[in-house]
Tab-separated table of C-alpha atoms in Angstrom:
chain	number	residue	atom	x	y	z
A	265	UNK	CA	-20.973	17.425	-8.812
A	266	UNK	CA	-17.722	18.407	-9.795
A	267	UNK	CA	-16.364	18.589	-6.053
A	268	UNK	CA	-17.237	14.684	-5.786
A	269	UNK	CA	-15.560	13.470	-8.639
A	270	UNK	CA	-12.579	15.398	-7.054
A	271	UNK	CA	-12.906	13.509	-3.736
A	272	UNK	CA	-13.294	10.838	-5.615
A	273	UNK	CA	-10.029	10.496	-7.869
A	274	UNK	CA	-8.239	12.149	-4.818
A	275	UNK	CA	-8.851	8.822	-2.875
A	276	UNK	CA	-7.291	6.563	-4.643
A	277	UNK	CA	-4.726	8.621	-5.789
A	278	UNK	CA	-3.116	7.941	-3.105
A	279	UNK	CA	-1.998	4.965	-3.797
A	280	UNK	CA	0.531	3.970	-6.629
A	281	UNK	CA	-0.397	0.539	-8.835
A	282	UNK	CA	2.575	-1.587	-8.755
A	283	UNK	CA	1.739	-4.127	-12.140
A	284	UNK	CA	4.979	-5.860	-12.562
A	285	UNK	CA	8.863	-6.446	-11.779
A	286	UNK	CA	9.568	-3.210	-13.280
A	287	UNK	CA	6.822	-1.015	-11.223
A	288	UNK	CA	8.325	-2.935	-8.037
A	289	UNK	CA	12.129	-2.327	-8.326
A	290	UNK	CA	11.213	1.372	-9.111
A	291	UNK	CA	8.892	1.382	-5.605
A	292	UNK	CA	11.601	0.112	-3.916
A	293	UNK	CA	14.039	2.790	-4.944
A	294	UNK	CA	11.781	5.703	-3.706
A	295	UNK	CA	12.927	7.034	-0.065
A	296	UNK	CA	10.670	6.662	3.193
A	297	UNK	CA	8.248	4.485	4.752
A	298	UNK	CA	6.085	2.597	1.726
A	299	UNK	CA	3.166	0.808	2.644
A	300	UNK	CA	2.359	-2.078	0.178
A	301	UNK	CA	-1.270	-3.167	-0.036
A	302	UNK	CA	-0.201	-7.058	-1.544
A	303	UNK	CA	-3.078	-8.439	-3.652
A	304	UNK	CA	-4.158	-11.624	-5.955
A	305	UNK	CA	-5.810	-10.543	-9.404
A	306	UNK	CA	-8.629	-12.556	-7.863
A	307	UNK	CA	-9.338	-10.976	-4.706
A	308	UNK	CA	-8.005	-7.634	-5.433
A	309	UNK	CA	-6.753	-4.814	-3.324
A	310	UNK	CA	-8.555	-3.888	-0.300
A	311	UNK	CA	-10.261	-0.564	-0.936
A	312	UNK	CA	-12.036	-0.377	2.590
A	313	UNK	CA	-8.772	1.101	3.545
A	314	UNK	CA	-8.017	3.675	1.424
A	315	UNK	CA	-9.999	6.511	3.228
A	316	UNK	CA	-8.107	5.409	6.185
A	317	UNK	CA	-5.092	5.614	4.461
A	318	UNK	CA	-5.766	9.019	3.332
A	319	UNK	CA	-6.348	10.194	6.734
A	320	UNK	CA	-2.835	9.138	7.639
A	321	UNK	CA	-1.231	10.399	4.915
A	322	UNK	CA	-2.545	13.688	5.619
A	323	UNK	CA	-1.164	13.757	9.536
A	324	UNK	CA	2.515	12.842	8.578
A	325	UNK	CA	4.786	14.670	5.848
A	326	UNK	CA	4.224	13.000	2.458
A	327	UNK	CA	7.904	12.560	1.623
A	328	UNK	CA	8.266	9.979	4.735
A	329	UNK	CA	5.451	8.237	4.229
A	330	UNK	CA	3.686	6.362	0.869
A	331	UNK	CA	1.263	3.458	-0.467
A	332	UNK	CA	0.746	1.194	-3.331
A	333	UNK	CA	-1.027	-1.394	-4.406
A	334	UNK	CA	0.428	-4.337	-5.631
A	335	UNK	CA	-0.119	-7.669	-7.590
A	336	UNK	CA	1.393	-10.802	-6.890
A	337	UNK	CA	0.085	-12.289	-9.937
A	338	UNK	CA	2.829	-10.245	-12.005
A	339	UNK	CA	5.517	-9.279	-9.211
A	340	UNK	CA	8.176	-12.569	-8.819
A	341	UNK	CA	9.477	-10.885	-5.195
A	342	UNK	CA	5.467	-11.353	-4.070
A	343	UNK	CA	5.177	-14.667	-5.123
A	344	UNK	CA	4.680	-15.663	-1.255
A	345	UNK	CA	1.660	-13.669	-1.254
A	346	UNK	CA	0.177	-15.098	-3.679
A	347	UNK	CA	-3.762	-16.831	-3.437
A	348	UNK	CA	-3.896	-15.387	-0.077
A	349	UNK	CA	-7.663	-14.270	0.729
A	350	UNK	CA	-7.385	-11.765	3.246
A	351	UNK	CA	-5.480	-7.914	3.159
A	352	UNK	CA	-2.012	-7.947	3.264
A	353	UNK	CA	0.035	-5.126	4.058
A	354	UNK	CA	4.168	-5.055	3.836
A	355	UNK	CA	6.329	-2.295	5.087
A	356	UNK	CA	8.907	-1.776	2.854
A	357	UNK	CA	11.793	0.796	3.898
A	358	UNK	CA	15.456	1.360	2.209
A	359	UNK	CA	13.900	-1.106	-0.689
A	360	UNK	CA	13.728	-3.899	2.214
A	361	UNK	CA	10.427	-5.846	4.092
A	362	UNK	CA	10.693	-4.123	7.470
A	363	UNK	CA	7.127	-5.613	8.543
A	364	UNK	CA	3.695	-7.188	7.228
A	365	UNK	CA	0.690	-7.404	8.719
A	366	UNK	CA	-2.646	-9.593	7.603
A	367	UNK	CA	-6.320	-8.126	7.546
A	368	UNK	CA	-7.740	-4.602	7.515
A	369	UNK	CA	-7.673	-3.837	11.373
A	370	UNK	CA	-7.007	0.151	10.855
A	371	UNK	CA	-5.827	0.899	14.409
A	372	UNK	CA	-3.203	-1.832	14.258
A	373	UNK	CA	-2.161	-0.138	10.756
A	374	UNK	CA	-1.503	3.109	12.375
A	375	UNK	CA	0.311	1.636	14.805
A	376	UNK	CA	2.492	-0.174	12.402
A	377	UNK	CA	3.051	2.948	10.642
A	378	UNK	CA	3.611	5.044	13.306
A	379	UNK	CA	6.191	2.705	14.772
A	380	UNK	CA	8.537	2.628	11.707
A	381	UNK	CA	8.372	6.292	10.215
Protein backbone atom coordinates (compact mmCIF):
# COMPACT_ATOMS: atom_id res chain seq x y z
CA UNK A 1 0.00 0.00 0.00
CA UNK A 2 2.56 2.23 0.98
CA UNK A 3 4.83 1.43 -2.19
CA UNK A 4 1.80 2.79 -4.43
CA UNK A 5 1.24 5.92 -2.90
CA UNK A 6 5.06 6.30 -3.51
CA UNK A 7 4.70 5.60 -7.26
CA UNK A 8 2.09 7.61 -7.10
CA UNK A 9 3.39 11.13 -5.77
CA UNK A 10 6.69 10.15 -7.62
CA UNK A 11 4.75 10.64 -10.97
CA UNK A 12 3.80 13.76 -10.90
CA UNK A 13 6.52 15.00 -9.12
CA UNK A 14 8.07 15.32 -11.91
CA UNK A 15 6.69 18.03 -13.06
CA UNK A 16 6.88 21.63 -11.53
CA UNK A 17 3.31 23.81 -11.44
CA UNK A 18 4.01 27.04 -12.99
CA UNK A 19 0.69 29.32 -11.45
CA UNK A 20 1.68 32.76 -12.40
CA UNK A 21 4.24 35.50 -13.81
CA UNK A 22 6.33 34.93 -10.89
CA UNK A 23 6.51 30.86 -11.11
CA UNK A 24 7.35 31.55 -14.97
CA UNK A 25 10.27 34.07 -14.83
CA UNK A 26 11.77 31.77 -12.07
CA UNK A 27 11.32 28.54 -14.73
CA UNK A 28 12.92 30.41 -17.13
CA UNK A 29 16.00 31.16 -15.10
CA UNK A 30 16.72 27.43 -14.30
CA UNK A 31 19.56 25.90 -16.75
CA UNK A 32 18.81 23.04 -19.41
CA UNK A 33 16.24 21.78 -21.61
CA UNK A 34 12.55 22.61 -19.86
CA UNK A 35 9.67 21.08 -21.27
CA UNK A 36 6.45 23.16 -20.68
CA UNK A 37 3.17 21.25 -20.68
CA UNK A 38 0.90 24.79 -21.65
CA UNK A 39 -2.66 24.42 -20.31
CA UNK A 40 -6.21 26.39 -19.99
CA UNK A 41 -7.78 26.17 -16.34
CA UNK A 42 -10.52 24.55 -18.40
CA UNK A 43 -8.97 21.79 -20.09
CA UNK A 44 -6.12 21.26 -17.83
CA UNK A 45 -2.75 19.69 -18.21
CA UNK A 46 -2.42 16.56 -20.02
CA UNK A 47 -1.65 13.83 -17.50
CA UNK A 48 -1.61 10.89 -20.14
CA UNK A 49 1.91 11.99 -20.51
CA UNK A 50 3.40 12.09 -17.43
CA UNK A 51 4.45 8.34 -17.18
CA UNK A 52 6.00 8.97 -20.45
CA UNK A 53 7.66 11.78 -19.25
CA UNK A 54 9.03 9.97 -16.39
CA UNK A 55 10.49 7.40 -18.52
CA UNK A 56 12.53 10.07 -20.25
CA UNK A 57 13.57 11.75 -17.48
CA UNK A 58 15.01 8.73 -16.14
CA UNK A 59 17.28 7.93 -19.52
CA UNK A 60 18.92 11.47 -19.63
CA UNK A 61 20.78 13.33 -16.63
CA UNK A 62 18.21 15.34 -14.64
CA UNK A 63 20.20 18.58 -14.60
CA UNK A 64 19.80 18.84 -18.63
CA UNK A 65 16.56 18.00 -18.83
CA UNK A 66 13.04 19.25 -16.84
CA UNK A 67 9.06 19.68 -17.02
CA UNK A 68 6.31 21.81 -15.80
CA UNK A 69 3.06 22.42 -16.10
CA UNK A 70 1.77 25.59 -16.84
CA UNK A 71 -1.40 27.87 -16.95
CA UNK A 72 -2.15 30.33 -19.39
CA UNK A 73 -5.00 31.56 -17.51
CA UNK A 74 -2.46 33.34 -14.99
CA UNK A 75 0.93 33.49 -17.10
CA UNK A 76 0.77 36.99 -19.51
CA UNK A 77 3.93 35.39 -21.77
CA UNK A 78 1.23 32.28 -22.50
CA UNK A 79 -1.46 34.33 -23.39
CA UNK A 80 -1.19 32.78 -27.09
CA UNK A 81 -1.98 29.55 -25.67
CA UNK A 82 -4.72 30.34 -24.26
CA UNK A 83 -8.48 28.36 -24.95
CA UNK A 84 -6.55 25.98 -26.95
CA UNK A 85 -8.17 22.33 -26.60
CA UNK A 86 -5.54 20.05 -27.37
CA UNK A 87 -1.77 19.38 -25.43
CA UNK A 88 0.64 21.82 -25.93
CA UNK A 89 4.14 21.41 -25.30
CA UNK A 90 6.97 24.42 -25.54
CA UNK A 91 10.65 23.92 -25.34
CA UNK A 92 12.04 26.48 -23.49
CA UNK A 93 16.03 26.68 -23.29
CA UNK A 94 18.38 29.75 -22.00
CA UNK A 95 14.77 31.26 -20.74
CA UNK A 96 13.79 31.35 -24.65
CA UNK A 97 10.86 29.20 -26.89
CA UNK A 98 13.26 26.96 -28.81
CA UNK A 99 10.18 24.73 -30.10
CA UNK A 100 6.36 23.72 -29.47
CA UNK A 101 4.63 21.03 -30.49
CA UNK A 102 0.55 20.32 -30.37
CA UNK A 103 -1.06 16.93 -29.11
CA UNK A 104 0.23 14.03 -27.02
CA UNK A 105 2.02 11.95 -29.83
CA UNK A 106 4.89 10.50 -27.31
CA UNK A 107 7.34 9.35 -30.01
CA UNK A 108 7.34 12.77 -31.65
CA UNK A 109 8.02 14.16 -27.94
CA UNK A 110 11.09 12.16 -27.60
CA UNK A 111 12.19 13.16 -30.63
CA UNK A 112 11.74 16.77 -29.85
CA UNK A 113 13.57 16.27 -26.76
CA UNK A 114 16.18 14.35 -27.91
CA UNK A 115 16.93 16.80 -30.69
CA UNK A 116 17.50 19.88 -28.44
CA UNK A 117 19.27 18.46 -25.20
Amino acid sequence: MNMASNRKKGDYSVLSEVNNEEDWINLLERKGLIVVDVYSEWSGPCSAMTNFLKKIKLEVNDDLLQYAMAKSDTIPQLEVFRGQCKPTWLFMSGGEPVAFMHGANAPLLQKMIEKEI
